CSV table of N, CA and C in Angstrom, one decimal:
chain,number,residue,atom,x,y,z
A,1,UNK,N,0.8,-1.2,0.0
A,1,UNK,CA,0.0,0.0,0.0
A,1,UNK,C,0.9,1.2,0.0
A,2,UNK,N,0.1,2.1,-1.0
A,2,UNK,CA,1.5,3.7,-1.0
A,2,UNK,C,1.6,3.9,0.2
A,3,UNK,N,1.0,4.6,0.9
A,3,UNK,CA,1.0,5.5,2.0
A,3,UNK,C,0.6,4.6,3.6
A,4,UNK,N,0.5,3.2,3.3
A,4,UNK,CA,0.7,2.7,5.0
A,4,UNK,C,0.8,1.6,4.6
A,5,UNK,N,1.4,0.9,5.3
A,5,UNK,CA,2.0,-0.6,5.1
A,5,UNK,C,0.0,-1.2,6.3
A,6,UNK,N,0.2,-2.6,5.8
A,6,UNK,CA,-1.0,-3.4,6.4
A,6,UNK,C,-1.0,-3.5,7.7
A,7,UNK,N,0.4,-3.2,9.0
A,7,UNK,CA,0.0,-3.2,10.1
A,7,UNK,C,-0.7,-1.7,10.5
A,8,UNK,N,-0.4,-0.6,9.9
A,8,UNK,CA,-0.6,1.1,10.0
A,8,UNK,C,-2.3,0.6,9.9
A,9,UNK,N,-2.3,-0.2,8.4
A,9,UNK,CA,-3.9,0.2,8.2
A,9,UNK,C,-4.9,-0.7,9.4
A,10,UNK,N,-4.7,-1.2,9.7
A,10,UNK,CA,-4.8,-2.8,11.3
A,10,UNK,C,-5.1,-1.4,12.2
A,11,UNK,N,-4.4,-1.2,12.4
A,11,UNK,CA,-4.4,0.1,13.9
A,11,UNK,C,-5.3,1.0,13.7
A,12,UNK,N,-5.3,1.3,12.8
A,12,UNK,CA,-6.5,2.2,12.0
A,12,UNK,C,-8.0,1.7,12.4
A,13,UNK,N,-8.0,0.4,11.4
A,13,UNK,CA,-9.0,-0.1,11.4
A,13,UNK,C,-10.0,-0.3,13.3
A,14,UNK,N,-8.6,-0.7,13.9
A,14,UNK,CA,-8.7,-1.1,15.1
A,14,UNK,C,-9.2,0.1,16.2
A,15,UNK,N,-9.0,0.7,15.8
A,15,UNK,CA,-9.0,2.4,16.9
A,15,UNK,C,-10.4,2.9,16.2
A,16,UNK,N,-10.9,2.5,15.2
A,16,UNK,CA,-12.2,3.1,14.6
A,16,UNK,C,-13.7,2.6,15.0
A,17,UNK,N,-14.3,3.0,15.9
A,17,UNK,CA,-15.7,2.5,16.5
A,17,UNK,C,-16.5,1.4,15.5
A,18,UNK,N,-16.7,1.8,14.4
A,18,UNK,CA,-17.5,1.5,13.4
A,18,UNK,C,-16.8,-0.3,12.6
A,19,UNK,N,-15.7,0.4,12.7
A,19,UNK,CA,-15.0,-1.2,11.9
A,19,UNK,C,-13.8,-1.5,12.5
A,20,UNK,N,-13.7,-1.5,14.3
A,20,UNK,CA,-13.1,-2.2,15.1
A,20,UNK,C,-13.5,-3.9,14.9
A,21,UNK,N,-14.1,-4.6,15.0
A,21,UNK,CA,-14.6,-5.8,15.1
A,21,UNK,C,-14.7,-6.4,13.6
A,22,UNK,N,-14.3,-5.6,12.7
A,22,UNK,CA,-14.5,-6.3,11.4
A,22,UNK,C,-13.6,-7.7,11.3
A,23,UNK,N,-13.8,-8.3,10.3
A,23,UNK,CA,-13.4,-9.7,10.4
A,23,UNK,C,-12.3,-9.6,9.4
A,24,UNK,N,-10.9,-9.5,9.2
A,24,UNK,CA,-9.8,-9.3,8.4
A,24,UNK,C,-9.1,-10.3,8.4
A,25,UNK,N,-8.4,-10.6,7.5
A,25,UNK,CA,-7.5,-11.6,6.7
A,25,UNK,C,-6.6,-10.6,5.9
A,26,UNK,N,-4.9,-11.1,6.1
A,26,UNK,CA,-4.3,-10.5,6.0
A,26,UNK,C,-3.5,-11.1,5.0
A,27,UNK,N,-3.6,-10.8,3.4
A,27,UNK,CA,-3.0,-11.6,2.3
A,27,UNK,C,-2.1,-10.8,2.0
A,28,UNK,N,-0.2,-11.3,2.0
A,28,UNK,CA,0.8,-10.4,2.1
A,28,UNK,C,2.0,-11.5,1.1
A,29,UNK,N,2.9,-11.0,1.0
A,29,UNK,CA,4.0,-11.1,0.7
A,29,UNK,C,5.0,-11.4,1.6
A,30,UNK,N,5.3,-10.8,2.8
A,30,UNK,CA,5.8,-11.0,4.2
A,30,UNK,C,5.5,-12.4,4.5
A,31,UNK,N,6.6,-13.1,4.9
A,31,UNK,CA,7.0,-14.3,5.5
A,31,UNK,C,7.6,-13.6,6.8
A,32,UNK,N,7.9,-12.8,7.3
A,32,UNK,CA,8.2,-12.2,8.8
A,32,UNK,C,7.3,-12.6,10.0
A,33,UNK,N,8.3,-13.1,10.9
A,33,UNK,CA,7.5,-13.6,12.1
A,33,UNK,C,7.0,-12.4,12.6
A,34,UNK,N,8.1,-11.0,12.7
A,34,UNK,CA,7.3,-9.9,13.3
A,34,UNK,C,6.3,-9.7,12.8
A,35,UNK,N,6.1,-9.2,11.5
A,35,UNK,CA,5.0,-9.2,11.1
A,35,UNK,C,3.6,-9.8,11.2
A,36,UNK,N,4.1,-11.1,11.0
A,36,UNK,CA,2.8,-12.0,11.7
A,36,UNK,C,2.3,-12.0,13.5
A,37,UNK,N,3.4,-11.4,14.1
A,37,UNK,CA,3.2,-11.2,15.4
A,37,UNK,C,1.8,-9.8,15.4
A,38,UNK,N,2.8,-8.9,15.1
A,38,UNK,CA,2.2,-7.7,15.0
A,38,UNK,C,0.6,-8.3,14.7
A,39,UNK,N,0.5,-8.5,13.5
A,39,UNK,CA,-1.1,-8.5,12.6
A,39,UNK,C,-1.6,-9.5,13.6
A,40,UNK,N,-1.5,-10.4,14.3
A,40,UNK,CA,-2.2,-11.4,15.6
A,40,UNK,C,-2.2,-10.6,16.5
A,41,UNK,N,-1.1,-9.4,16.7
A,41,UNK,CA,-1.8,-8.4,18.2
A,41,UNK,C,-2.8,-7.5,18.0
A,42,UNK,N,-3.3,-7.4,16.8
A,42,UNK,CA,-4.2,-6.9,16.5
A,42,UNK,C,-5.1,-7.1,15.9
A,43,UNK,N,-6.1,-8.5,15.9
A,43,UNK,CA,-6.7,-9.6,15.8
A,43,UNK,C,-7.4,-9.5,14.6
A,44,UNK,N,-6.1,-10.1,14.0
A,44,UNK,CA,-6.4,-10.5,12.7
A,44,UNK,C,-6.8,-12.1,13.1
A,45,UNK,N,-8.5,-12.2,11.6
A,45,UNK,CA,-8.7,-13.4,11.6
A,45,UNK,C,-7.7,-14.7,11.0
A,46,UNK,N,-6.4,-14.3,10.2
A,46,UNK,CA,-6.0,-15.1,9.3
A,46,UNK,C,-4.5,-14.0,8.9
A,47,UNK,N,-4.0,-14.7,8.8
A,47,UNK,CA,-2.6,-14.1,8.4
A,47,UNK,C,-1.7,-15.2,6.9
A,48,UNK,N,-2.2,-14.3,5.9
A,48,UNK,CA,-1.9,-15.3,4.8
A,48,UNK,C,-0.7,-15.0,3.6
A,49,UNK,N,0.0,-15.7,3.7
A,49,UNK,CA,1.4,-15.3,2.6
A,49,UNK,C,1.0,-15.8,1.3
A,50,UNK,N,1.4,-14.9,0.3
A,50,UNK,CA,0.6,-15.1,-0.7
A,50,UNK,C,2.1,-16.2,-1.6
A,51,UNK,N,1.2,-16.8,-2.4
A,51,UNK,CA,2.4,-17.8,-3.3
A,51,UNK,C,2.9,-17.1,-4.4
A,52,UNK,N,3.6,-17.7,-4.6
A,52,UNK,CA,4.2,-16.7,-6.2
A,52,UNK,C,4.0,-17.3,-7.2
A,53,UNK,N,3.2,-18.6,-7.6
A,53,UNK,CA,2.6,-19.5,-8.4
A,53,UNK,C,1.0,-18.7,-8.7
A,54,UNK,N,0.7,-18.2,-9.8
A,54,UNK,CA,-0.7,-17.8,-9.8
A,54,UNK,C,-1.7,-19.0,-9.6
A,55,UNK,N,-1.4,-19.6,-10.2
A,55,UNK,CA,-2.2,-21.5,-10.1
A,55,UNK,C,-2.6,-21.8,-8.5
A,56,UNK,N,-1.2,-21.8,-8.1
A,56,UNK,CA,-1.3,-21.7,-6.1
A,56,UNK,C,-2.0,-20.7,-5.7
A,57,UNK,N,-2.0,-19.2,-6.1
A,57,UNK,CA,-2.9,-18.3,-5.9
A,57,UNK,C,-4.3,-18.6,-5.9
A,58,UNK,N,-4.7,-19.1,-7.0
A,58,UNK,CA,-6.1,-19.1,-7.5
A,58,UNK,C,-6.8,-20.3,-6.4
A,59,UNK,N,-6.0,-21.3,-6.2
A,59,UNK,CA,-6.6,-21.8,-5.4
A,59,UNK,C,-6.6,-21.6,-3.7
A,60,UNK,N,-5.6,-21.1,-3.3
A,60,UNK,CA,-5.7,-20.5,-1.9
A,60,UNK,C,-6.9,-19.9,-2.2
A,61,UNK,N,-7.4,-18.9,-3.0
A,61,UNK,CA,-8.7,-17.5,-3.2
A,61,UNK,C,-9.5,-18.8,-3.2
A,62,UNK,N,-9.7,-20.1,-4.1
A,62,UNK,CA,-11.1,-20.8,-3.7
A,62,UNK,C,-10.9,-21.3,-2.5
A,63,UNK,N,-9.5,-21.7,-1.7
A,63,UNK,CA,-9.9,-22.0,-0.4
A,63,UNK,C,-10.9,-21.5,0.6
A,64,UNK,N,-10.3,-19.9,0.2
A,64,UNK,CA,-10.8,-19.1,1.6
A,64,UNK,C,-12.4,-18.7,1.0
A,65,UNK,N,-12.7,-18.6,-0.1
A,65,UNK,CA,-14.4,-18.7,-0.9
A,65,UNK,C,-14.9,-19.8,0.0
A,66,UNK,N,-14.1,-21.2,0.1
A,66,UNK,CA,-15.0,-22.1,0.6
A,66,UNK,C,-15.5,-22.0,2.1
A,67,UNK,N,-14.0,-21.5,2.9
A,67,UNK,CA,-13.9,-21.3,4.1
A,67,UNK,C,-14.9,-20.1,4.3
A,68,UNK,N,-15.0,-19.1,3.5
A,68,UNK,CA,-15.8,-17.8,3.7
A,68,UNK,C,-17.6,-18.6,4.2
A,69,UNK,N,-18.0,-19.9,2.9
A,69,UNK,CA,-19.2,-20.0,2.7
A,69,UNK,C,-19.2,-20.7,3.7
A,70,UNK,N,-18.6,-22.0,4.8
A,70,UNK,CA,-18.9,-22.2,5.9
A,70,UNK,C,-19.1,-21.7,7.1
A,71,UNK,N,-18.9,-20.4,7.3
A,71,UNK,CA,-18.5,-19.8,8.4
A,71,UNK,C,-20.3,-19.3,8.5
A,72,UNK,N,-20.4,-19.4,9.9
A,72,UNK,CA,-22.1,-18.8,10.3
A,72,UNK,C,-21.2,-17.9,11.7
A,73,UNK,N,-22.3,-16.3,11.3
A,73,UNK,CA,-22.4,-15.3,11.8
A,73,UNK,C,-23.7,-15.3,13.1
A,74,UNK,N,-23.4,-14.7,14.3
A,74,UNK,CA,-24.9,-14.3,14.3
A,74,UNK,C,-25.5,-13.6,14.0
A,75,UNK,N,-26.9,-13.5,14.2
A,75,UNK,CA,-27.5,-12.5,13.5
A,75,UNK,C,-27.5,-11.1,14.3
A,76,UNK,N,-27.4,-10.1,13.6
A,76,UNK,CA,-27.1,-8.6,14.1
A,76,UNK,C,-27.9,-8.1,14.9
A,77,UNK,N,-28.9,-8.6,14.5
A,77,UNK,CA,-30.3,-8.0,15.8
A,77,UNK,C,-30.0,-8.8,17.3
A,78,UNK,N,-29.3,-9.8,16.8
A,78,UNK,CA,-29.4,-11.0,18.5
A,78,UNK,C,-27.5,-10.1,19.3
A,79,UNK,N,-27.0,-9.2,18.5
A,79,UNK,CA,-25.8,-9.2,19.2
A,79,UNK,C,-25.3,-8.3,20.2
């Protein structure tokens, strides 16, 4: 990102009333343990290193489509 690397925009996100609690996955290029430290202190759902194979790519993105469509929310009114 030009102007803030993915933990800057995390803190951001995190400090913001509205989309504190949002649900984030973090798809990067970084193999850094700090980095992965960092983005888990600031609760990230998923911390994901992207492959350098587009093929591998394409399928990590249907993994997490599949992972996305199993996942049950509660309902907004009950929270």
């Amino acid at each position: 990102m030009p102007k803030m690397n993915g933990i800057e925009f995390m803190k951001n996100i995190r400090t913001n009333k509205k989309l504190k609690s949002l649900l984030v996955f973090i798809l990067t290029t970084s193999n850094s343990e700090k980095d992965k430290i960092d983005a888990y202190n600031l609760n990230v759902a998923g911390y994901i290193v992207k492959p350098f194979q587009v093929s591998e790519f394409m399928e990590m993105i249907s993994s997490l489509h599949h992972y996305w469509n199993l996942l049950e929310f509660p309902n907004k009114n009950t929270r």
